[in-house]
Amino acid sequence: LRPKAVWNSHMDLPFLSTADIRAELNKIPPLAMALMPTELVYLHTLLIWGLLNRTYEITESAIWAIDNDRPLSAAAMLRALMETFGLAYHACHQLSTAPDQEELEKRIRALLLGSRASGATFSTPNILTCIDKASKVFPELRRNYDELCEVVHPNSRSHFYSGKATGENRTVQFRLPFYEFKGDDKKNVTNQVGECCHHIQALCAEMIANLQQNG
């Protein structure tokens, strides 16, 4: 048995440590404040603020998981970041392609108030559809997301993450709890958390700029 690393990294942006991620994370509060030049709060304010707040908390939790060698927690946080990334990409496209102000407001309302609950007035888009759309620009996103799902779900990759090959007599050492990353997983998850945090911010900044330009 040779447990292997489960994350791949395309290294578009080299985040080499959690300190690199933290520096990216610290850019979120100033960006969020750009949404509130006055005391007025609009629907688009709540939408983008919610995306940034979600990104901040999940990224901060991912940093903790990486620093404390919690591979399954790190996987869960990174998967949640990728889902946020997919929705941010979808929202940015929806807002930038609205043909007029009426349609723009309709789309913002649907994005903000959407839900998967039965009887909901607005339906939240399927997150896999959002991720697939974002994958046209970020080709590794869907593949990496699927790999993370294999770790997060209670199946073979998750089960076997509690042990490692010792290199002695072809044996495997199991521990409980098993707080250890395998192979390049720590390096790759660190990079991808940083990338997601960066790209979500960039998408939110683009939405803010477009909305300010359109009044």
C-alpha positions as a Markdown table, in Angstrom:
| # | Residue | x | y | z |
|---|---|---|---|---|
| 1 | Leu | 0.0 | 0.0 | 0.0 |
| 2 | Arg | 1.4 | 3.4 | -1.0 |
| 3 | Pro | -0.8 | 6.2 | 0.0 |
| 4 | Lys | -0.3 | 9.0 | -2.5 |
| 5 | Ala | -0.8 | 12.8 | -2.4 |
| 6 | Val | -4.3 | 13.7 | -3.4 |
| 7 | Trp | -4.0 | 17.4 | -4.4 |
| 8 | Asn | -2.6 | 18.7 | -7.6 |
| 9 | Ser | -1.5 | 22.3 | -8.1 |
| 10 | His | -1.3 | 24.3 | -11.3 |
| 11 | Met | 0.8 | 27.0 | -9.5 |
| 12 | Asp | -0.7 | 30.0 | -11.4 |
| 13 | Leu | 0.2 | 32.0 | -8.3 |
| 14 | Pro | 2.9 | 30.7 | -6.0 |
| 15 | Phe | 1.6 | 30.8 | -2.4 |
| 16 | Leu | 4.3 | 28.9 | -0.6 |
| 17 | Ser | 3.3 | 29.4 | 3.0 |
| 18 | Thr | 0.4 | 30.3 | 5.2 |
| 19 | Ala | 2.1 | 33.6 | 5.7 |
| 20 | Asp | 1.6 | 34.3 | 2.0 |
| 21 | Ile | -2.1 | 33.4 | 2.4 |
| 22 | Arg | -2.4 | 35.6 | 5.4 |
| 23 | Ala | -1.0 | 38.6 | 3.4 |
| 24 | Glu | -3.7 | 37.9 | 0.8 |
| 25 | Leu | -6.4 | 37.5 | 3.4 |
| 26 | Asn | -5.5 | 40.9 | 4.9 |
| 27 | Lys | -6.6 | 42.6 | 1.6 |
| 28 | Ile | -10.2 | 41.6 | 2.1 |
| 29 | Pro | -11.3 | 44.1 | 4.8 |
| 30 | Pro | -10.2 | 47.2 | 2.8 |
| 31 | Leu | -11.8 | 45.8 | -0.3 |
| 32 | Ala | -15.1 | 45.2 | 1.6 |
| 33 | Met | -15.0 | 48.8 | 2.8 |
| 34 | Ala | -14.9 | 50.0 | -0.8 |
| 35 | Leu | -18.5 | 48.8 | -1.0 |
| 36 | Met | -19.7 | 51.4 | 1.6 |
| 37 | Pro | -18.6 | 54.9 | 0.5 |
| 38 | Thr | -21.8 | 56.1 | 2.2 |
| 39 | Glu | -24.1 | 54.7 | 4.8 |
| 40 | Leu | -26.5 | 53.4 | 2.2 |
| 41 | Val | -26.6 | 49.6 | 1.8 |
| 42 | Tyr | -27.8 | 48.1 | -1.5 |
| 43 | Leu | -28.6 | 44.5 | -2.5 |
| 44 | His | -25.3 | 44.3 | -4.4 |
| 45 | Thr | -23.5 | 45.5 | -1.2 |
| 46 | Leu | -24.9 | 42.5 | 0.7 |
| 47 | Leu | -24.1 | 40.1 | -2.1 |
| 48 | Ile | -20.4 | 41.0 | -2.4 |
| 49 | Trp | -20.0 | 41.6 | 1.3 |
| 50 | Gly | -21.3 | 38.1 | 1.9 |
| 51 | Leu | -18.9 | 36.6 | -0.6 |
| 52 | Leu | -15.9 | 38.4 | 1.0 |
| 53 | Asn | -17.0 | 37.5 | 4.5 |
| 54 | Arg | -17.4 | 33.9 | 3.6 |
| 55 | Thr | -14.0 | 33.9 | 1.9 |
| 56 | Tyr | -12.3 | 35.5 | 4.9 |
| 57 | Glu | -13.6 | 33.0 | 7.4 |
| 58 | Ile | -13.0 | 29.9 | 5.3 |
| 59 | Thr | -9.5 | 31.0 | 4.4 |
| 60 | Glu | -8.7 | 31.8 | 8.0 |
| 61 | Ser | -10.0 | 28.3 | 9.0 |
| 62 | Ala | -7.9 | 26.8 | 6.2 |
| 63 | Ile | -4.8 | 28.5 | 7.5 |
| 64 | Trp | -5.4 | 27.0 | 10.9 |
| 65 | Ala | -5.9 | 23.6 | 9.4 |
| 66 | Ile | -2.6 | 23.8 | 7.4 |
| 67 | Asp | -0.6 | 25.1 | 10.3 |
| 68 | Asn | -1.9 | 22.5 | 12.7 |
| 69 | Asp | -1.6 | 19.5 | 10.2 |
| 70 | Arg | -5.2 | 18.8 | 9.8 |
| 71 | Pro | -5.4 | 17.4 | 6.2 |
| 72 | Leu | -9.1 | 16.5 | 6.2 |
| 73 | Ser | -10.1 | 19.9 | 7.7 |
| 74 | Ala | -7.9 | 21.7 | 5.2 |
| 75 | Ala | -9.6 | 19.7 | 2.4 |
| 76 | Ala | -13.0 | 20.6 | 3.6 |
| 77 | Met | -12.1 | 24.3 | 3.8 |
| 78 | Leu | -10.5 | 24.3 | 0.4 |
| 79 | Arg | -13.5 | 22.7 | -1.2 |
| 80 | Ala | -15.7 | 25.3 | 0.3 |
| 81 | Leu | -13.4 | 28.0 | -1.1 |
| 82 | Met | -13.6 | 26.5 | -4.5 |
| 83 | Glu | -17.4 | 26.5 | -4.3 |
| 84 | Thr | -17.3 | 30.2 | -3.3 |
| 85 | Phe | -14.9 | 30.8 | -6.2 |
| 86 | Gly | -17.4 | 29.2 | -8.6 |
| 87 | Leu | -20.3 | 31.3 | -7.4 |
| 88 | Ala | -18.2 | 34.5 | -7.4 |
| 89 | Tyr | -17.3 | 33.7 | -11.1 |
| 90 | His | -20.9 | 33.1 | -11.9 |
| 91 | Ala | -22.0 | 36.3 | -10.1 |
| 92 | Cys | -19.4 | 38.4 | -11.9 |
| 93 | His | -20.5 | 37.1 | -15.3 |
| 94 | Gln | -24.2 | 37.6 | -14.5 |
| 95 | Leu | -23.7 | 41.2 | -13.4 |
| 96 | Ser | -21.3 | 42.2 | -16.2 |
| 97 | Thr | -23.6 | 40.8 | -19.0 |
| 98 | Ala | -26.9 | 42.3 | -17.7 |
| 99 | Pro | -28.4 | 44.2 | -20.7 |
| 100 | Asp | -30.0 | 47.0 | -18.6 |
| 101 | Gln | -30.5 | 48.2 | -15.1 |
| 102 | Glu | -33.7 | 46.4 | -14.6 |
| 103 | Glu | -32.2 | 43.1 | -15.5 |
| 104 | Leu | -29.1 | 43.8 | -13.4 |
| 105 | Glu | -31.2 | 44.4 | -10.3 |
| 106 | Lys | -33.2 | 41.2 | -11.0 |
| 107 | Arg | -30.0 | 39.2 | -11.3 |
| 108 | Ile | -28.5 | 40.7 | -8.1 |
| 109 | Arg | -31.7 | 39.9 | -6.2 |
| 110 | Ala | -31.7 | 36.3 | -7.5 |
| 111 | Leu | -28.0 | 35.8 | -6.5 |
| 112 | Leu | -28.5 | 37.3 | -3.1 |
| 113 | Leu | -31.8 | 35.6 | -2.1 |
| 114 | Gly | -31.4 | 32.3 | -4.0 |
| 115 | Ser | -31.9 | 29.1 | -2.1 |
| 116 | Arg | -32.1 | 25.3 | -2.8 |
| 117 | Ala | -35.0 | 25.0 | -0.3 |
| 118 | Ser | -38.3 | 23.8 | -1.6 |
| 119 | Gly | -40.6 | 26.7 | -2.5 |
| 120 | Ala | -37.9 | 29.3 | -2.5 |
| 121 | Thr | -38.7 | 32.4 | -4.6 |
| 122 | Phe | -35.2 | 32.4 | -6.2 |
| 123 | Ser | -33.2 | 29.3 | -7.0 |
| 124 | Thr | -29.5 | 29.1 | -6.3 |
| 125 | Pro | -27.6 | 27.9 | -9.3 |
| 126 | Asn | -26.1 | 24.4 | -9.1 |
| 127 | Ile | -22.6 | 24.9 | -7.7 |
| 128 | Leu | -21.1 | 22.3 | -10.1 |
| 129 | Thr | -22.4 | 24.3 | -13.0 |
| 130 | Cys | -20.7 | 27.4 | -11.6 |
| 131 | Ile | -17.5 | 25.5 | -11.2 |
| 132 | Asp | -17.6 | 24.1 | -14.7 |
| 133 | Lys | -18.1 | 27.6 | -16.1 |
| 134 | Ala | -15.2 | 28.9 | -14.1 |
| 135 | Ser | -13.1 | 25.9 | -15.3 |
| 136 | Lys | -13.2 | 27.3 | -18.8 |
| 137 | Val | -10.9 | 30.1 | -17.5 |
| 138 | Phe | -9.2 | 28.1 | -14.7 |
| 139 | Pro | -8.8 | 24.7 | -16.3 |
| 140 | Glu | -7.7 | 22.7 | -13.2 |
| 141 | Leu | -10.6 | 23.9 | -11.0 |
| 142 | Arg | -13.1 | 21.1 | -11.6 |
| 143 | Arg | -10.5 | 18.3 | -11.5 |
| 144 | Asn | -9.1 | 19.6 | -8.3 |
| 145 | Tyr | -12.6 | 20.0 | -6.8 |
| 146 | Asp | -13.5 | 16.4 | -7.7 |
| 147 | Glu | -10.3 | 15.2 | -6.0 |
| 148 | Leu | -11.1 | 17.2 | -2.9 |
| 149 | Cys | -14.6 | 15.7 | -2.8 |
| 150 | Glu | -12.9 | 12.2 | -2.7 |
| 151 | Val | -11.1 | 13.3 | 0.4 |
| 152 | Val | -13.9 | 15.1 | 2.1 |
| 153 | His | -16.5 | 12.4 | 1.5 |
| 154 | Pro | -16.3 | 9.3 | 3.8 |
| 155 | Asn | -14.8 | 7.0 | 1.2 |
| 156 | Ser | -11.6 | 5.2 | 0.3 |
| 157 | Arg | -9.3 | 8.3 | 0.2 |
| 158 | Ser | -10.7 | 9.6 | 3.4 |
| 159 | His | -10.4 | 6.2 | 5.1 |
| 160 | Phe | -6.8 | 5.6 | 4.1 |
| 161 | Tyr | -5.6 | 9.0 | 5.2 |
| 162 | Ser | -5.2 | 7.7 | 8.7 |
| 163 | Gly | -2.1 | 5.6 | 7.8 |
| 164 | Lys | 1.2 | 5.9 | 6.0 |
| 165 | Ala | 3.8 | 3.5 | 4.5 |
| 166 | Thr | 6.8 | 3.2 | 6.9 |
| 167 | Gly | 9.3 | 2.0 | 4.3 |
| 168 | Glu | 10.1 | -1.0 | 6.5 |
| 169 | Asn | 9.0 | -4.5 | 5.4 |
| 170 | Arg | 6.2 | -3.0 | 3.3 |
| 171 | Thr | 4.2 | -2.1 | 6.4 |
| 172 | Val | 1.7 | 0.7 | 7.0 |
| 173 | Gln | 1.5 | 2.6 | 10.3 |
| 174 | Phe | -1.9 | 3.7 | 11.4 |
| 175 | Arg | -2.6 | 6.3 | 14.1 |
| 176 | Leu | -5.7 | 7.9 | 15.6 |
| 177 | Pro | -5.8 | 10.8 | 15.4 |
| 178 | Phe | -3.6 | 11.0 | 12.3 |
| 179 | Tyr | -2.5 | 14.6 | 12.0 |
| 180 | Glu | -0.2 | 14.6 | 9.0 |
| 181 | Phe | -0.2 | 15.6 | 5.4 |
| 182 | Lys | 1.1 | 13.2 | 2.8 |
| 183 | Gly | 3.5 | 13.8 | 0.0 |
| 184 | Asp | 3.0 | 17.2 | -1.6 |
| 185 | Asp | -0.5 | 17.7 | -0.2 |
| 186 | Lys | 0.5 | 20.4 | 2.3 |
| 187 | Lys | 2.3 | 22.4 | -0.4 |
| 188 | Asn | -0.5 | 22.0 | -2.9 |
| 189 | Val | -3.4 | 22.8 | -0.6 |
| 190 | Thr | -1.5 | 25.9 | 0.7 |
| 191 | Asn | -1.1 | 27.1 | -2.9 |
| 192 | Gln | -4.7 | 26.5 | -3.9 |
| 193 | Val | -6.1 | 28.1 | -0.8 |
| 194 | Gly | -4.1 | 31.2 | -1.6 |
| 195 | Glu | -5.1 | 31.1 | -5.2 |
| 196 | Cys | -8.8 | 30.8 | -4.4 |
| 197 | Cys | -8.6 | 33.7 | -1.9 |
| 198 | His | -6.8 | 35.8 | -4.5 |
| 199 | His | -9.2 | 35.1 | -7.4 |
| 200 | Ile | -12.4 | 35.5 | -5.4 |
| 201 | Gln | -11.1 | 39.0 | -4.3 |
| 202 | Ala | -10.3 | 39.8 | -7.9 |
| 203 | Leu | -13.8 | 38.8 | -9.0 |
| 204 | Cys | -15.4 | 40.9 | -6.2 |
| 205 | Ala | -13.2 | 43.9 | -7.1 |
| 206 | Glu | -14.4 | 43.6 | -10.7 |
| 207 | Met | -18.0 | 43.5 | -9.6 |
| 208 | Ile | -17.5 | 46.5 | -7.5 |
| 209 | Ala | -15.8 | 48.4 | -10.3 |
| 210 | Asn | -18.5 | 47.5 | -12.8 |
| 211 | Leu | -21.3 | 48.5 | -10.4 |
| 212 | Gln | -19.7 | 51.8 | -9.6 |
| 213 | Gln | -19.1 | 52.6 | -13.2 |
| 214 | Asn | -22.8 | 51.9 | -14.0 |
| 215 | Gly | -23.9 | 54.1 | -11.1 |
